[in-house]
PDB file of C-alpha atoms in Angstrom:
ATOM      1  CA  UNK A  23       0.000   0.000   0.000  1.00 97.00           C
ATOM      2  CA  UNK A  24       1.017   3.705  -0.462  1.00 99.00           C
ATOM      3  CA  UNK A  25       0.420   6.221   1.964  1.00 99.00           C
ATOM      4  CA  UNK A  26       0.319   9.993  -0.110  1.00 98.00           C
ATOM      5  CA  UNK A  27       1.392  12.191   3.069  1.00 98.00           C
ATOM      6  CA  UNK A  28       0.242  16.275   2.745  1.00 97.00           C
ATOM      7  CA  UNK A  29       1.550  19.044   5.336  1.00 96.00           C
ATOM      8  CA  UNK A  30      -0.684  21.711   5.517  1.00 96.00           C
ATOM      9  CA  UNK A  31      -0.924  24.995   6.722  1.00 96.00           C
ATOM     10  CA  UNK A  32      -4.081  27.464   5.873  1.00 96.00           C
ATOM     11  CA  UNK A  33      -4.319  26.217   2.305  1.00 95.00           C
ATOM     12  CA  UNK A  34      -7.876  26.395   2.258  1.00 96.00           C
ATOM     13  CA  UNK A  35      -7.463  28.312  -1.380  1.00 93.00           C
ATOM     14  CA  UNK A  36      -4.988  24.938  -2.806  1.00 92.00           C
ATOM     15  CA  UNK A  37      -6.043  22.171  -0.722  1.00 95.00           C
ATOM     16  CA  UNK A  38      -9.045  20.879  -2.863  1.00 96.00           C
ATOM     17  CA  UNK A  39      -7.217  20.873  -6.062  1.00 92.00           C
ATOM     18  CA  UNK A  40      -4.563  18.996  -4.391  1.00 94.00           C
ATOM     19  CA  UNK A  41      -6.562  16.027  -3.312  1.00 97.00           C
ATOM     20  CA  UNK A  42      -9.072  16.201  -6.437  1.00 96.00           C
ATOM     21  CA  UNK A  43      -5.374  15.313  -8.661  1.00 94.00           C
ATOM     22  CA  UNK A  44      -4.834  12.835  -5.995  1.00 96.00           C
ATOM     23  CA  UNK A  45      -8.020  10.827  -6.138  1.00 98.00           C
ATOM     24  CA  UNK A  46      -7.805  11.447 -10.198  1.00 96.00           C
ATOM     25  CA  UNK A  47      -5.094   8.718 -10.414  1.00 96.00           C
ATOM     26  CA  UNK A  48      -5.455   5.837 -12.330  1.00 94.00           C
ATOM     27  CA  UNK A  49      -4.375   3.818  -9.530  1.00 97.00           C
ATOM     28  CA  UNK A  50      -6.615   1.152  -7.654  1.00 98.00           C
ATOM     29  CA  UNK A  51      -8.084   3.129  -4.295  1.00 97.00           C
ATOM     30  CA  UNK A  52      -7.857   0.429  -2.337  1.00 98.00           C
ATOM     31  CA  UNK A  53      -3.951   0.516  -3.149  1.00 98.00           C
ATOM     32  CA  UNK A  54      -3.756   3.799  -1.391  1.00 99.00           C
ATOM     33  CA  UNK A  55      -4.247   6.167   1.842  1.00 99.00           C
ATOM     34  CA  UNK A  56      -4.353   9.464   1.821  1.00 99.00           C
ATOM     35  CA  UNK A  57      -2.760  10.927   5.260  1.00 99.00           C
ATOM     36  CA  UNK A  58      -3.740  15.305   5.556  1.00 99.00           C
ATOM     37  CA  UNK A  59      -1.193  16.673   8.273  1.00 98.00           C
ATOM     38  CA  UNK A  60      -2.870  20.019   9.427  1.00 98.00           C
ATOM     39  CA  UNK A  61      -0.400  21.959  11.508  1.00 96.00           C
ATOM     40  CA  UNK A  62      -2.967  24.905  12.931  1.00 96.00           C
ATOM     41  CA  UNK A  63      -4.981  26.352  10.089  1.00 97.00           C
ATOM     42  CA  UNK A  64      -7.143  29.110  11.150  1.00 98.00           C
ATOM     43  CA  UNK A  65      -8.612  29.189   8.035  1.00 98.00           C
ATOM     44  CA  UNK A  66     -10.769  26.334   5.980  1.00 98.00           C
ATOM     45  CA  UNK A  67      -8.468  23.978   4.793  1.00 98.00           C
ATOM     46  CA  UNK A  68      -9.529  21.236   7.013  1.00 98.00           C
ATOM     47  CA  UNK A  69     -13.327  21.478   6.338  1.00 98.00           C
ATOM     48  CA  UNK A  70     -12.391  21.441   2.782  1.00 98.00           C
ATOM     49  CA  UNK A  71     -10.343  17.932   3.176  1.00 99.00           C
ATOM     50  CA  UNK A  72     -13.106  16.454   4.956  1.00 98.00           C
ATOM     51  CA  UNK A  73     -15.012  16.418   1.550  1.00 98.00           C
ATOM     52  CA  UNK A  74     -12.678  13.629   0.341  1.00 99.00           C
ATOM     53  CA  UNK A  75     -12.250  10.242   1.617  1.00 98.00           C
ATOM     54  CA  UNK A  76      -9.132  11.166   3.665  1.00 99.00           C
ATOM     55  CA  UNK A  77      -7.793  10.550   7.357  1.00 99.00           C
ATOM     56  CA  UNK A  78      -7.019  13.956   9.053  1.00 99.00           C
ATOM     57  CA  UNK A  79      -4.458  14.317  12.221  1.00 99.00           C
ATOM     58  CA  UNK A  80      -3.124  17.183  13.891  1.00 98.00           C
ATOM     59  CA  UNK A  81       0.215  18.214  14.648  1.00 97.00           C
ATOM     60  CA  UNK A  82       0.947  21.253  17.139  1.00 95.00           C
ATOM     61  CA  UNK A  83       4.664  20.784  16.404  1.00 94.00           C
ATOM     62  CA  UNK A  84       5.698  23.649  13.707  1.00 92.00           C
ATOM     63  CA  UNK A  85       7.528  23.765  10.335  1.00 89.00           C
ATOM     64  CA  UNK A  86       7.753  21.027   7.771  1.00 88.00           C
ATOM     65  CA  UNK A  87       9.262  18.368   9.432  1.00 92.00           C
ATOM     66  CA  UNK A  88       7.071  17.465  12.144  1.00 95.00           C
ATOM     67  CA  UNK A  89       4.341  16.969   9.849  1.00 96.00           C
ATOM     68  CA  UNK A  90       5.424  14.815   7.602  1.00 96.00           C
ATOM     69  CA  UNK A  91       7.346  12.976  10.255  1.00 97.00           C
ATOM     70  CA  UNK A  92       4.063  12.495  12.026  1.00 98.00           C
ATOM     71  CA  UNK A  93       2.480  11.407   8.782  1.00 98.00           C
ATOM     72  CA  UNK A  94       5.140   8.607   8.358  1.00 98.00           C
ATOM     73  CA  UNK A  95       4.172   7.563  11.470  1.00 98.00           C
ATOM     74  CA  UNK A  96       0.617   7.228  11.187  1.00 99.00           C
ATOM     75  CA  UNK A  97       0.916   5.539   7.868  1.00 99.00           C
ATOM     76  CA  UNK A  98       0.002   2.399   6.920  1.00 99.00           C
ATOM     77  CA  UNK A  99       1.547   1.978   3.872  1.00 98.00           C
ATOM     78  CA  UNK A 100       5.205   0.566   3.162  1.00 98.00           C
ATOM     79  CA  UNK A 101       6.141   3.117   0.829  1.00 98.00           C
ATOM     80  CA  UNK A 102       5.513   6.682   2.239  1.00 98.00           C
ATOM     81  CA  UNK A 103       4.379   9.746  -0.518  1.00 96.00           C
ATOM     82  CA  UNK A 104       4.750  13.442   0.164  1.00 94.00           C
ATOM     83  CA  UNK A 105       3.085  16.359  -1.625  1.00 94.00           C
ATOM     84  CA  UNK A 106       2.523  19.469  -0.298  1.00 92.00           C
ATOM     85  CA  UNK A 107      -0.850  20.937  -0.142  1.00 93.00           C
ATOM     86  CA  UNK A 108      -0.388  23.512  -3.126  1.00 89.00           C
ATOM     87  CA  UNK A 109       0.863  21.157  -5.433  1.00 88.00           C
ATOM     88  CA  UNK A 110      -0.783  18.982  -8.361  1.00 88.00           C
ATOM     89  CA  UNK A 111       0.023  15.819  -9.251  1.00 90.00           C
ATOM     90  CA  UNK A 112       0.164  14.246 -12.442  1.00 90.00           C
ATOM     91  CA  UNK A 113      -2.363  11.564 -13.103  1.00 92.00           C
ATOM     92  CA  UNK A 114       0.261   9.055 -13.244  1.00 93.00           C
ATOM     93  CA  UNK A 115       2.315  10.028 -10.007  1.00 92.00           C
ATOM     94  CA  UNK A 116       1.085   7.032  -8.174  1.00 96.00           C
ATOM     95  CA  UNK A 117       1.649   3.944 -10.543  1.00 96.00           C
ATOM     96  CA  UNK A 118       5.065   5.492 -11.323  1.00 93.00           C
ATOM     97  CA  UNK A 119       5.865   5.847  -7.732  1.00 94.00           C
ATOM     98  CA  UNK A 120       4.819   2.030  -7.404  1.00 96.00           C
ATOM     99  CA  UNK A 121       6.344   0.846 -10.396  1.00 94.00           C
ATOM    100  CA  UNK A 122       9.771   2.406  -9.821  1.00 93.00           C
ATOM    101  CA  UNK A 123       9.919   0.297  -6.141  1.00 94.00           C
ATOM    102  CA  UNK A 124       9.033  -2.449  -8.279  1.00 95.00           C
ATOM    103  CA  UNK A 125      11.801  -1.988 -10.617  1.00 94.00           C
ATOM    104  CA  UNK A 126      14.071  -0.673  -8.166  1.00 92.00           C
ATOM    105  CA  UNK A 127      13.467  -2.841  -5.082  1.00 92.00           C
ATOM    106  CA  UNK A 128      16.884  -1.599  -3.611  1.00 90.00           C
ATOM    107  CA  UNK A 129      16.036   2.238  -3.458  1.00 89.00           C
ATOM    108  CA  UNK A 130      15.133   3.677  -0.488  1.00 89.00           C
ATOM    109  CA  UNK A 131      13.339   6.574  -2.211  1.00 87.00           C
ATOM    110  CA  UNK A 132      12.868   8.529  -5.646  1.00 86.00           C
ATOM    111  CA  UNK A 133      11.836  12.003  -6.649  1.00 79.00           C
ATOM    112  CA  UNK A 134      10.433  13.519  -9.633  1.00 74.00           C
ATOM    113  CA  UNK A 135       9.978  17.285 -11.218  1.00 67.00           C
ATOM    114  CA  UNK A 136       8.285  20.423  -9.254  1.00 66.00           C
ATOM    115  CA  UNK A 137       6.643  22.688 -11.500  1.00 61.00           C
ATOM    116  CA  UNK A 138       5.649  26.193 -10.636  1.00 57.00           C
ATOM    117  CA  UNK A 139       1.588  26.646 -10.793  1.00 58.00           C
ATOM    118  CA  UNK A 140       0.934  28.806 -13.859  1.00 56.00           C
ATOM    119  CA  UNK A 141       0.076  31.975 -11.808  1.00 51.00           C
ATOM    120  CA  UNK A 142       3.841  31.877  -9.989  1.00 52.00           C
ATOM    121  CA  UNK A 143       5.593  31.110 -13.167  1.00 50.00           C
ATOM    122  CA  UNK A 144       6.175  34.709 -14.578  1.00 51.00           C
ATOM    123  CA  UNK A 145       7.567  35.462 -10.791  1.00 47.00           C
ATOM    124  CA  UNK A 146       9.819  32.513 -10.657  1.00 45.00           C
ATOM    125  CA  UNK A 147      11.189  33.144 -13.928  1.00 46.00           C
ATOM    126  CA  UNK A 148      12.729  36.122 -12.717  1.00 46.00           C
ATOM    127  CA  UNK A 149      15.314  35.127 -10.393  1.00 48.00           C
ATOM    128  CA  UNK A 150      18.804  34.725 -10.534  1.00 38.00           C
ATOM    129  CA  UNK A 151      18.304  30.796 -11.748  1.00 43.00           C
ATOM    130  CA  UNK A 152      21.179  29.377  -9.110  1.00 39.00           C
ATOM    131  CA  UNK A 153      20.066  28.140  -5.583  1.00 41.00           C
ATOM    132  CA  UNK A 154      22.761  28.055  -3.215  1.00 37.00           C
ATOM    133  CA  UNK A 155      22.317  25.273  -0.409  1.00 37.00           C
ATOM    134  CA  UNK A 156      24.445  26.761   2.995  1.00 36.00           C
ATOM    135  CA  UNK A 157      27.500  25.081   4.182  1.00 36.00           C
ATOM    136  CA  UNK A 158      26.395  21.964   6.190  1.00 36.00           C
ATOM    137  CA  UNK A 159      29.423  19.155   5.391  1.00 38.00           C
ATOM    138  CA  UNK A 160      27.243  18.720   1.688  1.00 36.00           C
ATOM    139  CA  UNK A 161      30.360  17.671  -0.902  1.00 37.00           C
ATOM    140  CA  UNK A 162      31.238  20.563  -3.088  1.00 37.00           C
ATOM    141  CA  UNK A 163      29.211  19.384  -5.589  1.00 34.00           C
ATOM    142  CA  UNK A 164      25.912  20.270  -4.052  1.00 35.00           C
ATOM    143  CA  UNK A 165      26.646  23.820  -2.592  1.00 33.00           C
ATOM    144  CA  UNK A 166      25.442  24.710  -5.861  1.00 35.00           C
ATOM    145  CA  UNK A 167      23.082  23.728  -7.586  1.00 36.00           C
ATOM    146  CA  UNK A 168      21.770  25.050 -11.239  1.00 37.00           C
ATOM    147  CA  UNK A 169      18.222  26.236 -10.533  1.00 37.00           C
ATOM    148  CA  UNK A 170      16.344  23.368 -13.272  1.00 40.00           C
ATOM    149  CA  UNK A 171      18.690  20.838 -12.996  1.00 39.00           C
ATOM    150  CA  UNK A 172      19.172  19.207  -9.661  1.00 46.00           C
ATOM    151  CA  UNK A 173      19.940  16.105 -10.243  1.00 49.00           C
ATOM    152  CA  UNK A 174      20.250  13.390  -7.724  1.00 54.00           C
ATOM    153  CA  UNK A 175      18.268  15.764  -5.195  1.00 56.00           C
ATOM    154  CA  UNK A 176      14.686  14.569  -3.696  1.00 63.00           C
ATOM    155  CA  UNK A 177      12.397  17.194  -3.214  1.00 63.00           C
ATOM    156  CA  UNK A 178      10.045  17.000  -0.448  1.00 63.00           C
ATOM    157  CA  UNK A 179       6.908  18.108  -2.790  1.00 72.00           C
ATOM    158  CA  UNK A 180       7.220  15.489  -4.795  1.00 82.00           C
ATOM    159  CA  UNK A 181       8.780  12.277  -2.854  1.00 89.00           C
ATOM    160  CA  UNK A 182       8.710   8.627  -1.886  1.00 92.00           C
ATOM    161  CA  UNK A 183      10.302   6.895   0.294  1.00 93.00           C
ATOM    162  CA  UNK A 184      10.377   3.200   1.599  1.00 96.00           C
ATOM    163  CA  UNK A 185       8.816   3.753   5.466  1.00 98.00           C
ATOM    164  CA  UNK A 186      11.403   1.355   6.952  1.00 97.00           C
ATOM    165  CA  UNK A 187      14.296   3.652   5.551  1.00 94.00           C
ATOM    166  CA  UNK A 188      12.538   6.661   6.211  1.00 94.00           C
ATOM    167  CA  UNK A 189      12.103   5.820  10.047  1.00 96.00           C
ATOM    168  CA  UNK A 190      15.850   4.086  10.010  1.00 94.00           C
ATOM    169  CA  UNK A 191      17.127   7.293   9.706  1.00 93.00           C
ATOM    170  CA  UNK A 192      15.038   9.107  12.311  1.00 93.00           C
ATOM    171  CA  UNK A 193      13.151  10.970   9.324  1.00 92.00           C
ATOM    172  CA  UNK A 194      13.267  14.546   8.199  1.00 91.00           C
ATOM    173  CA  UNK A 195      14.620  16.647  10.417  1.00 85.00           C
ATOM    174  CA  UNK A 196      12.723  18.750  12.918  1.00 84.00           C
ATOM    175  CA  UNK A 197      11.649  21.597  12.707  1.00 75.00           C
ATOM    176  CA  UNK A 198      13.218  21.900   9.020  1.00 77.00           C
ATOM    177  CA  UNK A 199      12.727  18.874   7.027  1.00 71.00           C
ATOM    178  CA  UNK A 200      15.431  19.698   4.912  1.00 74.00           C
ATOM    179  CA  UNK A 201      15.039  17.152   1.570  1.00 76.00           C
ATOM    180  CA  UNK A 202      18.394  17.464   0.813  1.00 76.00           C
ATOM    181  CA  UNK A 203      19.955  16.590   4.166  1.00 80.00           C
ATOM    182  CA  UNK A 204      17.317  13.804   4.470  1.00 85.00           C
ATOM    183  CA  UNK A 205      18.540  12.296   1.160  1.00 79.00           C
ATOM    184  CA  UNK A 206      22.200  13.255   1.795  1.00 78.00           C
ATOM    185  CA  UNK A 207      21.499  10.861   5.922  1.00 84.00           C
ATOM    186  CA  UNK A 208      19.737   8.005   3.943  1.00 83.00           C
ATOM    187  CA  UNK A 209      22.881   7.702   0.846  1.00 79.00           C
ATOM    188  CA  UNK A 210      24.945   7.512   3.605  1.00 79.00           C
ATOM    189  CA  UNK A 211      23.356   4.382   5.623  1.00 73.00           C
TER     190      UNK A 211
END
């Protein structure tokens, strides 16, 4: 089973289209959870989940991490999913998410492309176009990293990982959940 894993904050204007390109896959629902982390929305984003056949929890911790961490905890599944709640995914993200563990039986997790929604895309396309990822003991190699073209880096948007590594390396960290130090902890079990 996969458990799809969404942090959320007062998305109550993202949340529905979210879960509606969830539930859209051509995947078998009874092949799949879908796990909504709210972490204090004052506004209605959990009203608006309720609509769809999802389990809701609550997490009082802050930032990223605790979420999803808390999500991977509650899930059920063996291989864990994470989306964020103003994302859409592809019609498709679930049966290649299964069919790459399939394939790939000895990965602990895989990644795919994050996409800008349409309205930020003018915005985004006017910066510099390099990230720079501080100093933590990364190799050279990733301190920078060409903004389009991060290879070999997970992002936390649009992620799987096998629970059993996920929890073997204490999961993302808190309250951060940096995706690049998580992938950077489970490369180097």
């Amino acid at each position: 089973m996969l458990s799809v894993i969404i942090p959320t904050l007062n998305s109550a204007s993202t949340i529905s289209l979210t879960l509606s390109s969830i539930f859209s896959n051509e995947f078998p629902r009874e092949s799949f959870e879908v796990l909504v982390v709210d972490n204090g929305s004052s506004d209605r984003t959990v009203e608006i989940a309720e609509k769809y056949p999802v389990k809701i929890f609550y997490c009082s911790k802050k930032g990223i991490g605790p979420p999803r961490n808390f999500g991977a905890r509650m899930a059920e599944g063996g291989i864990v999913c994470f989306t964020d709640s103003d994302c859409i995914v592809e019609r498709d993200w679930l049966p290649k998410i299964y069919g790459f563990f399939k394939k790939m039986p000895e990965a602990d997790g895989v990644g795919g492309p994050v996409l800008p929604y349409p309205y930020y895309q003018k915005k985004i396309q006017k910066l510099t176009g390099e990230i720079f990822v501080e100093d933590q003991g990364y190799p050279e190699k990733l301190k920078k990293v060409e903004f389009g073209s991060a290879q070999g880096i997970i992002f936390g948007s649009n992620s799987a990982y096998k629970k059993e590594a996920l929890m073997s390396v204490g999961g993302y960290l808190e309250p951060g959940g940096s995706n690049l130090e998580l992938a950077w902890r489970l490369a180097s079990k």
